[in-house]
């Protein structure tokens, strides 16, 4: 029987490595699913995802009994990455910039960078979101929306503190603006630059009086 770190025998000696293996397999599956769904959409082959992760289909179904469960895990993983990006921007200057993390320029750039990241997220994940919405508007859970709202609030509040964003703008305003851009441009393909132009207009509105000086 396998021994624990202290040299004793017992169920914990085997259970701990098994739990670690299970966590590792789950991480591999989510990473493989992120890549596969991005390339082939939400109807991608689950067997192909298992193959890319280097595990058998049985392992995939033990972790994710349904396609919906895997889609939810992938979208949650992407949301967590987006929120982690907001956290980094909220506590540092512009990407690659060594300026003081509390200066106005850093706050201004952080807000613009995160809104661009959220737009990319919204555009890339429309297929996953639509697939999950088939199970009802609450399929993802309230906490996912709250995570994104808190992330937006962090970068917005920093910009407002330094006067680079209108004080009356809310995190919900930002999310609705960017989501609207993502939805409207998805229905009118052919102008690849349009999402960025609309985002620039939205940023001018968020900056208020500063918008006229930007360029």
CSV table of C-alpha atoms in Angstrom, one decimal:
chain,number,residue,atom,x,y,z
A,1,UNK,CA,0.0,0.0,0.0
A,2,UNK,CA,1.2,3.5,-0.8
A,3,UNK,CA,2.5,5.5,2.2
A,4,UNK,CA,1.8,9.0,3.1
A,5,UNK,CA,4.5,11.7,3.6
A,6,UNK,CA,4.9,10.7,7.3
A,7,UNK,CA,5.5,7.1,6.4
A,8,UNK,CA,2.1,5.8,7.6
A,9,UNK,CA,-0.4,3.8,5.7
A,10,UNK,CA,-4.0,4.8,5.1
A,11,UNK,CA,-6.6,5.9,2.6
A,12,UNK,CA,-5.2,9.5,2.6
A,13,UNK,CA,-1.9,8.2,1.2
A,14,UNK,CA,-3.7,7.1,-2.0
A,15,UNK,CA,-6.5,9.6,-2.1
A,16,UNK,CA,-4.2,12.7,-2.2
A,17,UNK,CA,-2.3,11.7,-5.4
A,18,UNK,CA,-5.6,10.6,-6.9
A,19,UNK,CA,-7.2,14.0,-6.2
A,20,UNK,CA,-4.1,15.7,-7.6
A,21,UNK,CA,-4.4,13.6,-10.8
A,22,UNK,CA,-8.1,14.3,-11.1
A,23,UNK,CA,-7.5,18.1,-10.8
A,24,UNK,CA,-4.7,17.8,-13.4
A,25,UNK,CA,-6.9,15.9,-15.8
A,26,UNK,CA,-9.7,18.4,-15.3
A,27,UNK,CA,-7.3,21.3,-16.1
A,28,UNK,CA,-6.1,19.5,-19.2
A,29,UNK,CA,-9.7,18.9,-20.4
A,30,UNK,CA,-10.7,22.5,-19.9
A,31,UNK,CA,-7.6,23.8,-21.7
A,32,UNK,CA,-8.2,21.4,-24.6
A,33,UNK,CA,-11.9,22.3,-24.7
A,34,UNK,CA,-11.0,26.0,-24.8
A,35,UNK,CA,-8.8,25.5,-27.9
A,36,UNK,CA,-11.2,23.1,-29.6
A,37,UNK,CA,-14.4,25.1,-29.0
A,38,UNK,CA,-12.5,28.2,-30.2
A,39,UNK,CA,-11.6,26.4,-33.5
A,40,UNK,CA,-14.7,24.4,-34.1
A,41,UNK,CA,-17.5,26.0,-32.1
A,42,UNK,CA,-19.7,24.7,-29.2
A,43,UNK,CA,-20.7,21.6,-31.2
A,44,UNK,CA,-17.1,20.3,-31.4
A,45,UNK,CA,-16.4,16.6,-30.9
A,46,UNK,CA,-16.0,15.7,-27.2
A,47,UNK,CA,-13.9,12.7,-28.2
A,48,UNK,CA,-11.6,15.1,-30.0
A,49,UNK,CA,-11.3,17.2,-26.8
A,50,UNK,CA,-10.4,14.1,-24.8
A,51,UNK,CA,-7.8,13.1,-27.4
A,52,UNK,CA,-6.2,16.6,-27.3
A,53,UNK,CA,-6.2,16.4,-23.5
A,54,UNK,CA,-4.5,13.0,-23.6
A,55,UNK,CA,-7.2,11.2,-21.7
A,56,UNK,CA,-9.9,8.7,-22.5
A,57,UNK,CA,-13.6,9.7,-23.2
A,58,UNK,CA,-14.5,8.0,-19.9
A,59,UNK,CA,-12.3,10.5,-18.0
A,60,UNK,CA,-13.9,13.4,-19.8
A,61,UNK,CA,-17.4,12.2,-18.9
A,62,UNK,CA,-16.5,11.6,-15.2
A,63,UNK,CA,-15.5,15.3,-14.9
A,64,UNK,CA,-18.2,16.7,-17.3
A,65,UNK,CA,-21.2,14.4,-17.7
A,66,UNK,CA,-22.8,16.6,-20.3
A,67,UNK,CA,-21.7,19.0,-23.0
A,68,UNK,CA,-23.4,21.8,-21.1
A,69,UNK,CA,-21.1,21.1,-18.1
A,70,UNK,CA,-18.0,21.3,-20.2
A,71,UNK,CA,-19.2,24.5,-22.0
A,72,UNK,CA,-19.9,26.1,-18.6
A,73,UNK,CA,-16.5,25.2,-17.3
A,74,UNK,CA,-14.8,26.6,-20.4
A,75,UNK,CA,-16.7,29.9,-20.3
A,76,UNK,CA,-16.1,30.2,-16.6
A,77,UNK,CA,-12.4,29.6,-17.2
A,78,UNK,CA,-12.4,32.4,-19.8
A,79,UNK,CA,-14.2,34.7,-17.5
A,80,UNK,CA,-11.7,34.0,-14.7
A,81,UNK,CA,-8.9,34.9,-17.1
A,82,UNK,CA,-10.7,38.2,-18.0
A,83,UNK,CA,-11.2,39.1,-14.4
A,84,UNK,CA,-7.6,38.3,-13.5
A,85,UNK,CA,-6.6,40.7,-16.3
A,86,UNK,CA,-8.7,43.4,-14.8
A,87,UNK,CA,-7.1,42.8,-11.4
A,88,UNK,CA,-3.6,43.2,-12.9
A,89,UNK,CA,-4.7,46.4,-14.7
A,90,UNK,CA,-6.3,47.8,-11.5
A,91,UNK,CA,-3.0,47.5,-9.7
A,92,UNK,CA,-0.5,48.5,-12.3
A,93,UNK,CA,0.2,51.0,-15.1
A,94,UNK,CA,-0.3,50.5,-18.8
A,95,UNK,CA,0.9,47.1,-20.1
A,96,UNK,CA,4.7,47.2,-20.3
A,97,UNK,CA,4.8,50.6,-18.5
A,98,UNK,CA,6.8,51.2,-15.4
A,99,UNK,CA,4.8,54.3,-14.3
A,100,UNK,CA,3.3,54.8,-10.9
A,101,UNK,CA,0.3,52.4,-10.7
A,102,UNK,CA,-1.9,55.3,-9.4
A,103,UNK,CA,-1.2,57.9,-12.1
A,104,UNK,CA,-4.0,59.2,-14.3
A,105,UNK,CA,-2.4,57.9,-17.5
A,106,UNK,CA,-2.2,54.4,-16.2
A,107,UNK,CA,-5.8,54.5,-15.0
A,108,UNK,CA,-6.9,55.8,-18.5
A,109,UNK,CA,-5.0,53.2,-20.3
A,110,UNK,CA,-6.1,50.4,-18.0
A,111,UNK,CA,-9.8,51.2,-18.6
A,112,UNK,CA,-9.3,51.3,-22.4
A,113,UNK,CA,-7.3,48.0,-22.4
A,114,UNK,CA,-9.8,46.2,-20.3
A,115,UNK,CA,-12.7,47.3,-22.4
A,116,UNK,CA,-10.9,46.1,-25.5
A,117,UNK,CA,-10.2,42.8,-23.8
A,118,UNK,CA,-13.9,42.5,-22.8
A,119,UNK,CA,-15.0,43.2,-26.4
A,120,UNK,CA,-12.7,40.5,-27.6
A,121,UNK,CA,-14.1,38.1,-25.0
A,122,UNK,CA,-17.7,39.0,-25.9
A,123,UNK,CA,-17.1,38.5,-29.6
A,124,UNK,CA,-15.2,35.2,-29.2
A,125,UNK,CA,-17.7,33.7,-26.8
A,126,UNK,CA,-21.0,34.4,-28.4
A,127,UNK,CA,-21.3,30.9,-29.6
A,128,UNK,CA,-20.7,29.4,-26.2
A,129,UNK,CA,-23.0,31.9,-24.5
A,130,UNK,CA,-25.8,31.1,-27.0
A,131,UNK,CA,-25.4,27.4,-26.6
A,132,UNK,CA,-25.6,27.7,-22.8
A,133,UNK,CA,-28.6,30.1,-23.0
A,134,UNK,CA,-30.6,27.2,-24.5
A,135,UNK,CA,-30.9,25.9,-21.0
A,136,UNK,CA,-32.3,29.2,-19.7
A,137,UNK,CA,-31.0,32.7,-18.9
A,138,UNK,CA,-29.6,31.5,-15.6
A,139,UNK,CA,-27.6,28.6,-16.9
A,140,UNK,CA,-24.3,30.2,-16.2
A,141,UNK,CA,-25.2,31.3,-12.7
A,142,UNK,CA,-25.4,34.8,-11.2
A,143,UNK,CA,-21.8,34.6,-9.9
A,144,UNK,CA,-20.3,34.7,-13.4
A,145,UNK,CA,-22.1,38.0,-14.2
A,146,UNK,CA,-21.1,39.3,-10.9
A,147,UNK,CA,-17.4,38.4,-11.5
A,148,UNK,CA,-17.4,40.4,-14.7
A,149,UNK,CA,-19.2,43.3,-13.1
A,150,UNK,CA,-16.8,43.5,-10.3
A,151,UNK,CA,-13.9,43.4,-12.7
A,152,UNK,CA,-15.3,46.2,-14.7
A,153,UNK,CA,-16.0,48.2,-11.5
A,154,UNK,CA,-12.3,47.9,-10.5
A,155,UNK,CA,-10.8,49.4,-13.6
A,156,UNK,CA,-13.7,52.0,-13.8
A,157,UNK,CA,-13.4,53.2,-10.2
A,158,UNK,CA,-9.6,53.7,-10.7
A,159,UNK,CA,-10.2,55.8,-13.8
A,160,UNK,CA,-13.0,57.8,-12.0
A,161,UNK,CA,-10.7,58.4,-9.0
A,162,UNK,CA,-8.2,60.1,-11.4
A,163,UNK,CA,-10.9,62.0,-13.3
A,164,UNK,CA,-10.3,60.1,-16.6
A,165,UNK,CA,-13.9,58.7,-16.7
A,166,UNK,CA,-17.2,60.4,-16.1
A,167,UNK,CA,-18.3,60.0,-12.5
A,168,UNK,CA,-21.8,59.0,-13.4
A,169,UNK,CA,-20.8,56.0,-15.5
A,170,UNK,CA,-21.4,52.6,-13.9
A,171,UNK,CA,-19.8,49.2,-14.5
A,172,UNK,CA,-23.2,48.0,-15.9
A,173,UNK,CA,-23.0,50.8,-18.4
A,174,UNK,CA,-19.6,49.6,-19.6
A,175,UNK,CA,-20.8,46.0,-19.9
A,176,UNK,CA,-23.9,47.0,-21.9
A,177,UNK,CA,-21.9,49.3,-24.2
A,178,UNK,CA,-19.4,46.6,-25.1
A,179,UNK,CA,-21.9,43.8,-25.3
A,180,UNK,CA,-24.0,45.9,-27.6
A,181,UNK,CA,-20.9,46.5,-29.9
A,182,UNK,CA,-20.2,42.7,-29.9
A,183,UNK,CA,-23.8,41.8,-30.8
A,184,UNK,CA,-24.3,44.4,-33.4
A,185,UNK,CA,-21.1,43.8,-35.3
A,186,UNK,CA,-21.6,40.1,-35.3
A,187,UNK,CA,-24.8,40.6,-37.4
A,188,UNK,CA,-23.0,42.9,-39.9
A,189,UNK,CA,-19.8,41.2,-41.0
A,190,UNK,CA,-17.5,42.7,-43.7
A,191,UNK,CA,-16.0,45.6,-41.8
A,192,UNK,CA,-13.3,44.2,-39.6
A,193,UNK,CA,-12.4,47.7,-38.2
A,194,UNK,CA,-15.9,48.5,-37.1
A,195,UNK,CA,-15.8,47.0,-33.6
A,196,UNK,CA,-12.6,49.0,-32.8
A,197,UNK,CA,-14.2,52.2,-34.1
A,198,UNK,CA,-17.3,51.7,-32.1
A,199,UNK,CA,-15.2,50.9,-29.0
A,200,UNK,CA,-13.3,54.2,-29.5
A,201,UNK,CA,-16.6,56.1,-29.7
A,202,UNK,CA,-17.8,54.3,-26.5
A,203,UNK,CA,-14.5,55.3,-24.8
A,204,UNK,CA,-14.9,58.9,-25.8
A,205,UNK,CA,-18.4,58.8,-24.2
A,206,UNK,CA,-17.0,57.2,-21.0
A,207,UNK,CA,-14.2,59.8,-20.8
A,208,UNK,CA,-16.6,62.7,-21.2
A,209,UNK,CA,-14.9,66.0,-21.6
A,210,UNK,CA,-11.5,64.2,-22.0
A,211,UNK,CA,-12.9,62.6,-25.1
A,212,UNK,CA,-12.5,65.7,-27.2
A,213,UNK,CA,-8.8,65.8,-26.3
A,214,UNK,CA,-8.0,62.3,-27.1
A,215,UNK,CA,-6.4,61.4,-30.4
